[in-house]
């Protein structure tokens, strides 16, 4: 019988399975705080329990397959799953850095880790490499959380260092909502990775009914909507899912979504040359977002082999941003991190498979 991935269990689930139940907390601390790699290292567990765990469970669902380091500090991981499939994640060190008295860099003060929720994706957006490669399977909750755990270990990021999680790697998180919900719980658990839900952002292509379901789960996470277009005709061309869930249905679902009073709803807008980079679209976007505490994140389309679209001109993106800002909509431009290392989702996997 194959062993079960112990990382797939929330602490509550584990406390039902392992008795006495306080053992679940101990096991959690060994895995998520002390970063051990084997049950044998869990010194405060009795021998027979350790043997039992060893016989029935494993805690290493992922293996690092390749790492690409970018000159801007971001690092892209390709992980090998137990069944031979691969997914990718990215570590993005944020700007603020700390220096010691000698001026030596001690550490970056903040990290964002971008994780995958599925192998491939069913949604099939025409600009996205992951979408083009089709859907293979959902990741389990342990395969999702393990991406963060492995990256923290590999970079010696202390367990108490603050990290942000974004579900913006491969896959559509709301198409795997049950496992994503469990992953959020494991991330948030004070005995687990201890990452506040307010530091976790779920990005979705806009499955309106699932947005509603996620809202009802009241996880306290932040939501990002991949909008990319302001009219249904263009959005359908970019994202076929728009036929099932049009812009109006997304905006309605967003308005009902519980957002922390201090936070905003994020809208991602992939800017593509000559398609959606004009001021007319910016105007329409301002109208669409009326009444929503929104923040828009403009993303430069990153061309890949065989893509029909082009990277926009910087001047047009800046003009788009300027229009939004002047009309009271907070708008940032996503830094094109890791452009030299196959930046957008699905691209590292693609280059590796072609080798
Ligand atoms: N499926 C979810 C989350 C993962 S997609 C969603 O679509 O929101 C991850 C992000 O990568 C999305 O914001 C998407 O717009 C972006 N992306 C995909 N292909 C890209 C490309 N070629 N250039 C730039 N960003 C891209
Ligand atoms: Fe899937 Fe997101 Fe890529 Fe669309 S952009 S195909 S939803 S991963």
mmCIF file of C-alpha atoms and ligand atoms in Angstrom:
data_model
loop_
_atom_site.group_PDB
_atom_site.id
_atom_site.type_symbol
_atom_site.label_atom_id
_atom_site.label_comp_id
_atom_site.label_asym_id
_atom_site.label_seq_id
_atom_site.Cartn_x
_atom_site.Cartn_y
_atom_site.Cartn_z
ATOM 1 C CA UNK A 1 0.000 0.000 0.000
ATOM 2 C CA UNK A 2 1.390 3.416 -0.867
ATOM 3 C CA UNK A 3 2.027 5.826 1.940
ATOM 4 C CA UNK A 4 -0.278 8.764 2.654
ATOM 5 C CA UNK A 5 1.007 12.331 2.453
ATOM 6 C CA UNK A 6 0.680 13.611 6.013
ATOM 7 C CA UNK A 7 0.786 17.212 4.721
ATOM 8 C CA UNK A 8 -2.661 16.660 3.219
ATOM 9 C CA UNK A 9 -4.234 16.838 6.689
ATOM 10 C CA UNK A 10 -5.355 19.957 8.496
ATOM 11 C CA UNK A 11 -4.432 19.943 12.182
ATOM 12 C CA UNK A 12 -8.031 19.115 13.091
ATOM 13 C CA UNK A 13 -8.076 16.127 10.758
ATOM 14 C CA UNK A 14 -4.753 14.908 12.099
ATOM 15 C CA UNK A 15 -5.949 15.186 15.678
ATOM 16 C CA UNK A 16 -8.779 12.762 14.868
ATOM 17 C CA UNK A 17 -6.411 10.266 13.339
ATOM 18 C CA UNK A 18 -3.469 10.408 15.756
ATOM 19 C CA UNK A 19 -4.194 9.832 19.415
ATOM 20 C CA UNK A 20 -3.791 11.425 21.879
ATOM 21 C CA UNK A 21 -4.829 14.448 19.837
ATOM 22 C CA UNK A 22 -2.136 16.827 21.151
ATOM 23 C CA UNK A 23 0.323 14.810 19.084
ATOM 24 C CA UNK A 24 -1.114 16.518 15.996
ATOM 25 C CA UNK A 25 0.234 19.861 17.250
ATOM 26 C CA UNK A 26 3.633 18.371 17.906
ATOM 27 C CA UNK A 27 3.802 16.789 14.481
ATOM 28 C CA UNK A 28 2.714 20.073 12.911
ATOM 29 C CA UNK A 29 5.470 21.989 14.689
ATOM 30 C CA UNK A 30 8.129 19.521 13.576
ATOM 31 C CA UNK A 31 7.017 19.746 9.974
ATOM 32 C CA UNK A 32 6.142 23.410 9.546
ATOM 33 C CA UNK A 33 8.330 25.133 12.107
ATOM 34 C CA UNK A 34 11.355 22.931 12.604
ATOM 35 C CA UNK A 35 11.477 21.853 8.980
ATOM 36 C CA UNK A 36 12.355 18.201 9.680
ATOM 37 C CA UNK A 37 12.440 15.781 6.767
ATOM 38 C CA UNK A 38 11.655 12.528 8.572
ATOM 39 C CA UNK A 39 9.473 11.201 11.373
ATOM 40 C CA UNK A 40 12.602 9.906 13.042
ATOM 41 C CA UNK A 41 13.616 13.481 13.885
ATOM 42 C CA UNK A 42 10.403 14.116 15.865
ATOM 43 C CA UNK A 43 12.146 13.605 19.167
ATOM 44 C CA UNK A 44 9.230 14.259 21.515
ATOM 45 C CA UNK A 45 7.101 11.496 19.989
ATOM 46 C CA UNK A 46 7.234 8.005 21.466
ATOM 47 C CA UNK A 47 9.163 5.437 19.410
ATOM 48 C CA UNK A 48 6.167 3.319 18.543
ATOM 49 C CA UNK A 49 4.298 6.340 17.177
ATOM 50 C CA UNK A 50 7.297 7.351 15.097
ATOM 51 C CA UNK A 51 7.509 3.822 13.677
ATOM 52 C CA UNK A 52 3.825 3.847 12.973
ATOM 53 C CA UNK A 53 4.005 7.171 11.172
ATOM 54 C CA UNK A 54 6.994 6.006 9.168
ATOM 55 C CA UNK A 55 5.119 2.902 8.065
ATOM 56 C CA UNK A 56 1.971 4.685 6.926
ATOM 57 C CA UNK A 57 2.869 8.238 5.955
ATOM 58 C CA UNK A 58 5.358 10.345 4.035
ATOM 59 C CA UNK A 59 6.001 14.080 4.224
ATOM 60 C CA UNK A 60 7.848 14.771 0.992
ATOM 61 C CA UNK A 61 5.310 15.071 -1.830
ATOM 62 C CA UNK A 62 7.594 17.271 -3.940
ATOM 63 C CA UNK A 63 11.165 17.131 -5.144
ATOM 64 C CA UNK A 64 12.997 20.111 -6.575
ATOM 65 C CA UNK A 65 13.538 19.394 -10.242
ATOM 66 C CA UNK A 66 15.129 22.658 -11.418
ATOM 67 C CA UNK A 67 15.661 26.173 -10.116
ATOM 68 C CA UNK A 68 16.123 29.213 -12.316
ATOM 69 C CA UNK A 69 17.607 32.256 -10.630
ATOM 70 C CA UNK A 70 16.819 35.631 -12.162
ATOM 71 C CA UNK A 71 19.151 38.617 -12.044
ATOM 72 C CA UNK A 72 16.434 40.578 -10.197
ATOM 73 C CA UNK A 73 16.431 38.113 -7.288
ATOM 74 C CA UNK A 74 13.361 36.083 -8.150
ATOM 75 C CA UNK A 75 13.730 32.354 -8.273
ATOM 76 C CA UNK A 76 11.587 29.940 -10.191
ATOM 77 C CA UNK A 77 11.149 26.361 -8.985
ATOM 78 C CA UNK A 78 10.011 23.400 -11.011
ATOM 79 C CA UNK A 79 8.777 20.685 -8.643
ATOM 80 C CA UNK A 80 8.463 17.006 -9.440
ATOM 81 C CA UNK A 81 5.360 15.322 -7.990
ATOM 82 C CA UNK A 82 5.213 11.676 -6.898
ATOM 83 C CA UNK A 83 3.457 10.662 -10.130
ATOM 84 C CA UNK A 84 6.143 12.243 -12.306
ATOM 85 C CA UNK A 85 4.125 15.351 -13.194
ATOM 86 C CA UNK A 86 5.581 18.797 -12.589
ATOM 87 C CA UNK A 87 4.380 22.166 -11.280
ATOM 88 C CA UNK A 88 6.088 25.464 -10.772
ATOM 89 C CA UNK A 89 6.315 28.114 -8.079
ATOM 90 C CA UNK A 90 8.188 31.404 -7.841
ATOM 91 C CA UNK A 91 9.917 33.090 -4.921
ATOM 92 C CA UNK A 92 9.797 36.866 -5.248
ATOM 93 C CA UNK A 93 11.901 38.818 -2.770
ATOM 94 C CA UNK A 94 10.347 42.252 -2.332
ATOM 95 C CA UNK A 95 12.308 45.472 -2.479
ATOM 96 C CA UNK A 96 12.928 46.344 1.125
ATOM 97 C CA UNK A 97 16.216 44.904 2.269
ATOM 98 C CA UNK A 98 17.974 44.935 5.641
ATOM 99 C CA UNK A 99 21.687 45.584 6.065
ATOM 100 C CA UNK A 100 23.978 44.966 9.028
ATOM 101 C CA UNK A 101 26.443 47.562 10.439
ATOM 102 C CA UNK A 102 29.032 46.657 7.835
ATOM 103 C CA UNK A 103 26.585 47.355 5.031
ATOM 104 C CA UNK A 104 26.217 43.679 4.254
ATOM 105 C CA UNK A 105 22.827 42.505 3.100
ATOM 106 C CA UNK A 106 21.279 40.416 5.875
ATOM 107 C CA UNK A 107 17.969 39.607 4.315
ATOM 108 C CA UNK A 108 15.167 40.842 2.176
ATOM 109 C CA UNK A 109 12.440 41.961 4.502
ATOM 110 C CA UNK A 110 9.573 40.456 2.568
ATOM 111 C CA UNK A 111 8.952 37.493 0.385
ATOM 112 C CA UNK A 112 6.084 36.631 -1.862
ATOM 113 C CA UNK A 113 5.676 33.058 -2.967
ATOM 114 C CA UNK A 114 3.608 32.379 -6.054
ATOM 115 C CA UNK A 115 2.148 28.873 -6.037
ATOM 116 C CA UNK A 116 0.286 26.487 -8.328
ATOM 117 C CA UNK A 117 -3.036 24.838 -7.529
ATOM 118 C CA UNK A 118 -3.348 22.394 -10.450
ATOM 119 C CA UNK A 119 -1.174 20.576 -12.958
ATOM 120 C CA UNK A 120 -2.232 22.441 -16.078
ATOM 121 C CA UNK A 121 -5.554 24.260 -16.292
ATOM 122 C CA UNK A 122 -8.971 23.674 -17.845
ATOM 123 C CA UNK A 123 -9.810 27.309 -18.486
ATOM 124 C CA UNK A 124 -7.720 27.594 -21.648
ATOM 125 C CA UNK A 125 -7.051 31.330 -21.836
ATOM 126 C CA UNK A 126 -5.571 32.125 -25.233
ATOM 127 C CA UNK A 127 -2.661 34.184 -23.842
ATOM 128 C CA UNK A 128 -1.549 31.643 -21.232
ATOM 129 C CA UNK A 129 0.934 28.850 -21.728
ATOM 130 C CA UNK A 130 -0.505 26.795 -18.856
ATOM 131 C CA UNK A 131 -3.916 27.032 -20.458
ATOM 132 C CA UNK A 132 -2.534 25.820 -23.769
ATOM 133 C CA UNK A 133 -1.011 22.695 -22.258
ATOM 134 C CA UNK A 134 -4.405 21.463 -21.016
ATOM 135 C CA UNK A 135 -5.425 20.018 -17.645
ATOM 136 C CA UNK A 136 -3.852 17.007 -15.982
ATOM 137 C CA UNK A 137 -5.050 16.984 -12.385
ATOM 138 C CA UNK A 138 -5.772 18.910 -9.196
ATOM 139 C CA UNK A 139 -3.030 19.297 -6.617
ATOM 140 C CA UNK A 140 -3.816 17.982 -3.152
ATOM 141 C CA UNK A 141 -3.711 20.441 -0.253
ATOM 142 C CA UNK A 142 -0.356 19.009 0.846
ATOM 143 C CA UNK A 143 1.099 19.447 -2.620
ATOM 144 C CA UNK A 144 -0.017 23.068 -2.530
ATOM 145 C CA UNK A 145 1.383 23.878 0.927
ATOM 146 C CA UNK A 146 4.545 21.906 0.331
ATOM 147 C CA UNK A 147 5.583 24.372 -2.398
ATOM 148 C CA UNK A 148 5.846 27.065 0.274
ATOM 149 C CA UNK A 149 7.470 24.771 2.816
ATOM 150 C CA UNK A 150 10.108 23.588 0.323
ATOM 151 C CA UNK A 151 10.907 27.126 -0.819
ATOM 152 C CA UNK A 152 11.213 28.345 2.780
ATOM 153 C CA UNK A 153 13.569 25.481 3.571
ATOM 154 C CA UNK A 154 15.622 25.848 0.406
ATOM 155 C CA UNK A 155 16.209 29.548 1.057
ATOM 156 C CA UNK A 156 16.719 29.285 4.821
ATOM 157 C CA UNK A 157 13.729 31.527 5.409
ATOM 158 C CA UNK A 158 13.147 31.338 9.159
ATOM 159 C CA UNK A 159 9.777 29.924 10.141
ATOM 160 C CA UNK A 160 8.673 33.214 11.704
ATOM 161 C CA UNK A 161 9.624 35.381 8.708
ATOM 162 C CA UNK A 162 6.702 37.017 7.052
ATOM 163 C CA UNK A 163 5.763 35.681 3.644
ATOM 164 C CA UNK A 164 2.897 36.484 1.317
ATOM 165 C CA UNK A 165 1.212 33.794 -0.697
ATOM 166 C CA UNK A 166 -0.342 34.337 -4.091
ATOM 167 C CA UNK A 167 -2.230 31.594 -5.906
ATOM 168 C CA UNK A 168 -1.039 32.867 -9.273
ATOM 169 C CA UNK A 169 1.022 29.980 -10.577
ATOM 170 C CA UNK A 170 -0.402 27.205 -12.684
ATOM 171 C CA UNK A 171 -4.064 26.320 -12.493
ATOM 172 C CA UNK A 172 -7.384 27.858 -11.561
ATOM 173 C CA UNK A 173 -7.648 27.784 -7.743
ATOM 174 C CA UNK A 174 -11.441 27.977 -7.711
ATOM 175 C CA UNK A 175 -11.625 24.898 -9.920
ATOM 176 C CA UNK A 176 -9.934 23.061 -7.021
ATOM 177 C CA UNK A 177 -11.703 24.928 -4.266
ATOM 178 C CA UNK A 178 -11.857 22.175 -1.613
ATOM 179 C CA UNK A 179 -8.105 21.505 -1.645
ATOM 180 C CA UNK A 180 -7.348 25.216 -1.873
ATOM 181 C CA UNK A 181 -9.571 25.830 1.161
ATOM 182 C CA UNK A 182 -7.657 23.181 3.105
ATOM 183 C CA UNK A 183 -4.334 24.634 1.992
ATOM 184 C CA UNK A 184 -5.418 28.083 3.232
ATOM 185 C CA UNK A 185 -6.272 26.536 6.618
ATOM 186 C CA UNK A 186 -2.894 24.802 6.861
ATOM 187 C CA UNK A 187 -1.093 28.011 5.846
ATOM 188 C CA UNK A 188 -3.057 30.001 8.430
ATOM 189 C CA UNK A 189 -2.707 27.553 11.333
ATOM 190 C CA UNK A 190 -0.521 28.996 14.120
ATOM 191 C CA UNK A 191 1.036 25.536 14.472
ATOM 192 C CA UNK A 192 1.327 25.279 10.687
ATOM 193 C CA UNK A 193 2.931 27.893 8.458
ATOM 194 C CA UNK A 194 1.320 30.670 10.477
ATOM 195 C CA UNK A 195 0.566 32.923 7.507
ATOM 196 C CA UNK A 196 -2.315 35.287 8.103
ATOM 197 C CA UNK A 197 -5.163 34.838 5.581
ATOM 198 C CA UNK A 198 -4.777 38.557 4.864
ATOM 199 C CA UNK A 199 -1.401 37.693 3.359
ATOM 200 C CA UNK A 200 -2.897 35.107 1.043
ATOM 201 C CA UNK A 201 -4.349 36.102 -2.308
ATOM 202 C CA UNK A 202 -6.391 33.794 -4.480
ATOM 203 C CA UNK A 203 -6.397 34.780 -8.122
ATOM 204 C CA UNK A 204 -9.247 33.595 -10.305
ATOM 205 C CA UNK A 205 -10.282 33.804 -13.915
ATOM 206 C CA UNK A 206 -13.711 34.740 -12.591
ATOM 207 C CA UNK A 207 -15.822 31.642 -11.914
ATOM 208 C CA UNK A 208 -18.697 33.651 -10.450
ATOM 209 C CA UNK A 209 -20.510 30.810 -8.698
ATOM 210 C CA UNK A 210 -17.253 29.634 -7.131
ATOM 211 C CA UNK A 211 -16.461 33.198 -6.002
ATOM 212 C CA UNK A 212 -19.756 33.115 -4.159
ATOM 213 C CA UNK A 213 -18.890 29.755 -2.617
ATOM 214 C CA UNK A 214 -15.445 31.015 -1.586
ATOM 215 C CA UNK A 215 -17.043 34.096 -0.023
ATOM 216 C CA UNK A 216 -19.342 31.871 2.028
ATOM 217 C CA UNK A 217 -16.309 29.972 3.335
ATOM 218 C CA UNK A 218 -15.247 33.201 5.050
ATOM 219 C CA UNK A 219 -11.565 32.359 4.997
ATOM 220 C CA UNK A 220 -10.464 35.988 5.282
ATOM 221 C CA UNK A 221 -8.219 35.731 2.229
ATOM 222 C CA UNK A 222 -7.855 38.382 -0.458
ATOM 223 C CA UNK A 223 -9.281 37.913 -3.907
ATOM 224 C CA UNK A 224 -7.779 38.896 -7.241
ATOM 225 C CA UNK A 225 -9.861 38.818 -10.395
ATOM 226 C CA UNK A 226 -8.108 38.272 -13.709
ATOM 227 C CA UNK A 227 -10.283 40.663 -15.674
ATOM 228 C CA UNK A 228 -8.022 41.505 -18.642
ATOM 229 C CA UNK A 229 -10.831 43.000 -20.736
ATOM 230 C CA UNK A 230 -13.749 45.365 -20.204
ATOM 231 C CA UNK A 231 -16.129 44.083 -22.853
ATOM 232 C CA UNK A 232 -17.477 40.574 -23.233
ATOM 233 C CA UNK A 233 -16.489 40.171 -26.892
ATOM 234 C CA UNK A 234 -12.787 40.711 -26.254
ATOM 235 C CA UNK A 235 -12.886 38.855 -22.934
ATOM 236 C CA UNK A 236 -14.384 35.807 -24.628
ATOM 237 C CA UNK A 237 -11.576 35.861 -27.145
ATOM 238 C CA UNK A 238 -8.968 35.996 -24.390
ATOM 239 C CA UNK A 239 -10.793 33.805 -21.887
ATOM 240 C CA UNK A 240 -13.388 31.370 -23.278
ATOM 241 C CA UNK A 241 -14.754 30.942 -19.727
ATOM 242 C CA UNK A 242 -16.366 34.354 -20.190
ATOM 243 C CA UNK A 243 -19.139 32.635 -22.154
ATOM 244 C CA UNK A 244 -20.207 30.894 -18.967
ATOM 245 C CA UNK A 245 -19.402 33.731 -16.554
ATOM 246 C CA UNK A 246 -19.565 37.139 -18.167
ATOM 247 C CA UNK A 247 -18.212 40.409 -16.815
ATOM 248 C CA UNK A 248 -21.535 41.435 -15.268
ATOM 249 C CA UNK A 249 -21.791 38.169 -13.295
ATOM 250 C CA UNK A 250 -18.226 38.590 -12.023
ATOM 251 C CA UNK A 251 -18.793 42.169 -10.888
ATOM 252 C CA UNK A 252 -21.958 41.073 -9.087
ATOM 253 C CA UNK A 253 -20.108 38.231 -7.304
ATOM 254 C CA UNK A 254 -17.273 40.580 -6.367
ATOM 255 C CA UNK A 255 -19.654 43.108 -4.841
ATOM 256 C CA UNK A 256 -21.001 40.401 -2.538
ATOM 257 C CA UNK A 257 -17.586 39.036 -1.569
ATOM 258 C CA UNK A 258 -16.512 39.685 2.045
ATOM 259 C CA UNK A 259 -13.396 41.888 2.029
ATOM 260 C CA UNK A 260 -11.442 42.916 5.108
ATOM 261 C CA UNK A 261 -12.206 46.590 5.756
ATOM 262 C CA UNK A 262 -8.507 47.487 5.463
ATOM 263 C CA UNK A 263 -8.033 45.660 2.195
ATOM 264 C CA UNK A 264 -9.083 45.990 -1.420
ATOM 265 C CA UNK A 265 -10.345 43.764 -4.165
ATOM 266 C CA UNK A 266 -7.606 43.283 -6.696
ATOM 267 C CA UNK A 267 -8.223 43.311 -10.443
ATOM 268 C CA UNK A 268 -5.510 42.021 -12.698
ATOM 269 C CA UNK A 269 -5.406 43.484 -16.164
ATOM 270 C CA UNK A 270 -3.058 41.904 -18.647
ATOM 271 C CA UNK A 271 -2.165 44.639 -21.104
ATOM 272 C CA UNK A 272 -1.837 43.401 -24.678
ATOM 273 C CA UNK A 273 -0.657 45.618 -27.512
ATOM 274 C CA UNK A 274 -3.437 47.066 -29.681
ATOM 275 C CA UNK A 275 -6.111 44.992 -27.961
ATOM 276 C CA UNK A 276 -6.911 46.454 -24.574
ATOM 277 C CA UNK A 277 -4.214 49.099 -24.091
ATOM 278 C CA UNK A 278 -6.318 52.123 -25.101
ATOM 279 C CA UNK A 279 -7.847 54.918 -23.052
ATOM 280 C CA UNK A 280 -11.360 53.902 -24.112
ATOM 281 C CA UNK A 281 -10.818 50.637 -22.202
ATOM 282 C CA UNK A 282 -9.424 52.533 -19.224
ATOM 283 C CA UNK A 283 -12.566 54.681 -19.198
ATOM 284 C CA UNK A 284 -14.788 51.632 -19.261
ATOM 285 C CA UNK A 285 -12.770 50.011 -16.500
ATOM 286 C CA UNK A 286 -13.290 53.019 -14.236
ATOM 287 C CA UNK A 287 -17.041 52.735 -14.827
ATOM 288 C CA UNK A 288 -17.089 48.987 -14.188
ATOM 289 C CA UNK A 289 -15.289 49.371 -10.863
ATOM 290 C CA UNK A 290 -17.579 52.115 -9.635
ATOM 291 C CA UNK A 291 -18.703 51.273 -6.089
ATOM 292 C CA UNK A 292 -15.982 48.659 -5.502
ATOM 293 C CA UNK A 293 -12.990 49.246 -3.238
ATOM 294 C CA UNK A 294 -10.669 48.137 -5.982
ATOM 295 C CA UNK A 295 -7.015 48.110 -6.847
ATOM 296 C CA UNK A 296 -5.948 47.459 -10.412
ATOM 297 C CA UNK A 297 -2.714 45.720 -11.221
ATOM 298 C CA UNK A 298 -1.524 46.176 -14.794
ATOM 299 C CA UNK A 299 0.569 43.315 -16.148
ATOM 300 C CA UNK A 300 2.665 43.500 -19.288
ATOM 301 C CA UNK A 301 1.759 40.619 -21.569
ATOM 302 C CA UNK A 302 4.821 38.401 -21.722
ATOM 303 C CA UNK A 303 5.103 36.814 -25.160
ATOM 304 C CA UNK A 304 5.950 33.144 -25.469
ATOM 305 C CA UNK A 305 6.642 30.893 -28.402
ATOM 306 C CA UNK A 306 3.579 30.531 -30.565
ATOM 307 C CA UNK A 307 1.616 33.332 -28.876
ATOM 308 C CA UNK A 308 -0.526 35.524 -31.103
ATOM 309 C CA UNK A 309 -0.235 38.607 -28.928
ATOM 310 C CA UNK A 310 2.373 41.267 -28.358
ATOM 311 C CA UNK A 311 3.900 43.030 -25.417
ATOM 312 C CA UNK A 312 2.411 46.530 -25.009
ATOM 313 C CA UNK A 313 4.389 49.753 -25.327
ATOM 314 C CA UNK A 314 5.462 51.228 -21.983
ATOM 315 C CA UNK A 315 4.037 54.637 -22.895
ATOM 316 C CA UNK A 316 0.547 53.155 -23.422
ATOM 317 C CA UNK A 317 0.640 51.265 -20.135
ATOM 318 C CA UNK A 318 1.688 54.405 -18.289
ATOM 319 C CA UNK A 319 -1.106 56.404 -19.957
ATOM 320 C CA UNK A 320 -3.601 53.703 -18.960
ATOM 321 C CA UNK A 321 -2.364 53.839 -15.371
ATOM 322 C CA UNK A 322 -2.452 57.609 -15.374
ATOM 323 C CA UNK A 323 -6.090 57.651 -16.515
ATOM 324 C CA UNK A 324 -7.108 55.282 -13.725
ATOM 325 C CA UNK A 325 -5.201 57.206 -11.061
ATOM 326 C CA UNK A 326 -6.690 60.511 -12.201
ATOM 327 C CA UNK A 327 -10.141 58.983 -11.902
ATOM 328 C CA UNK A 328 -9.643 57.760 -8.363
ATOM 329 C CA UNK A 329 -8.757 54.116 -9.029
ATOM 330 C CA UNK A 330 -5.620 52.823 -7.336
ATOM 331 C CA UNK A 331 -3.459 51.289 -10.003
ATOM 332 C CA UNK A 332 -0.032 49.698 -9.930
ATOM 333 C CA UNK A 333 2.066 48.196 -12.670
ATOM 334 C CA UNK A 334 3.362 44.743 -11.866
ATOM 335 C CA UNK A 335 7.087 44.684 -12.121
ATOM 336 C CA UNK A 336 8.063 42.219 -14.761
ATOM 337 C CA UNK A 337 10.050 40.127 -12.356
ATOM 338 C CA UNK A 338 12.083 37.292 -13.688
ATOM 339 C CA UNK A 339 11.732 38.236 -17.337
ATOM 340 C CA UNK A 340 15.039 36.519 -18.004
ATOM 341 C CA UNK A 341 13.838 33.285 -16.395
ATOM 342 C CA UNK A 342 10.673 32.320 -18.207
ATOM 343 C CA UNK A 343 8.517 34.602 -16.111
ATOM 344 C CA UNK A 344 4.846 33.990 -16.769
ATOM 345 C CA UNK A 345 3.038 30.946 -15.538
ATOM 346 C CA UNK A 346 3.734 27.722 -17.352
ATOM 347 C CA UNK A 347 6.863 28.928 -19.050
ATOM 348 C CA UNK A 348 9.526 27.158 -16.995
ATOM 349 C CA UNK A 349 7.668 23.886 -17.354
ATOM 350 C CA UNK A 350 7.467 24.503 -21.074
ATOM 351 C CA UNK A 351 11.178 25.184 -21.533
ATOM 352 C CA UNK A 352 12.110 22.144 -19.437
ATOM 353 C CA UNK A 353 9.883 19.821 -21.427
ATOM 354 C CA UNK A 354 11.412 20.989 -24.695
ATOM 355 C CA UNK A 355 14.951 20.168 -23.546
HETATM 356 N N1 LIG B 1 -5.871 30.856 -13.017
HETATM 357 C C1 LIG B 1 -5.798 31.991 -12.178
HETATM 358 C C2 LIG B 1 -4.507 32.072 -11.396
HETATM 359 C C3 LIG B 1 -3.256 31.705 -12.125
HETATM 360 S S1 LIG B 1 -2.936 32.583 -13.635
HETATM 361 C C4 LIG B 1 -6.019 33.265 -12.951
HETATM 362 O O1 LIG B 1 -6.054 33.229 -14.172
HETATM 363 O O2 LIG B 1 -6.195 34.283 -12.297
HETATM 364 C C5 LIG B 1 -1.559 33.465 -13.197
HETATM 365 C C6 LIG B 1 -1.411 34.855 -13.787
HETATM 366 O O3 LIG B 1 -0.498 34.787 -14.877
HETATM 367 C C7 LIG B 1 -2.683 35.506 -14.288
HETATM 368 O O4 LIG B 1 -2.830 36.780 -13.720
HETATM 369 C C8 LIG B 1 -2.438 35.602 -15.763
HETATM 370 O O5 LIG B 1 -3.038 36.718 -16.274
HETATM 371 C C9 LIG B 1 -0.921 35.679 -15.860
HETATM 372 N N2 LIG B 1 -0.417 35.283 -17.161
HETATM 373 C C10 LIG B 1 -0.731 34.205 -17.881
HETATM 374 N N3 LIG B 1 -0.085 34.227 -19.066
HETATM 375 C C11 LIG B 1 0.645 35.360 -19.079
HETATM 376 C C12 LIG B 1 1.535 35.956 -20.028
HETATM 377 N N4 LIG B 1 1.789 35.379 -21.193
HETATM 378 N N5 LIG B 1 2.109 37.136 -19.700
HETATM 379 C C13 LIG B 1 1.868 37.717 -18.509
HETATM 380 N N6 LIG B 1 1.056 37.215 -17.570
HETATM 381 C C14 LIG B 1 0.439 36.045 -17.850
HETATM 382 FE FE1 LIG B 2 -5.775 28.943 -16.367
HETATM 383 FE FE2 LIG B 2 -5.212 31.316 -15.228
HETATM 384 FE FE3 LIG B 2 -3.799 30.431 -17.354
HETATM 385 FE FE4 LIG B 2 -6.321 31.194 -17.678
HETATM 386 S S1 LIG B 2 -4.596 32.495 -17.014
HETATM 387 S S2 LIG B 2 -5.409 29.325 -18.514
HETATM 388 S S3 LIG B 2 -7.248 30.519 -15.779
HETATM 389 S S4 LIG B 2 -3.882 29.518 -15.336
#
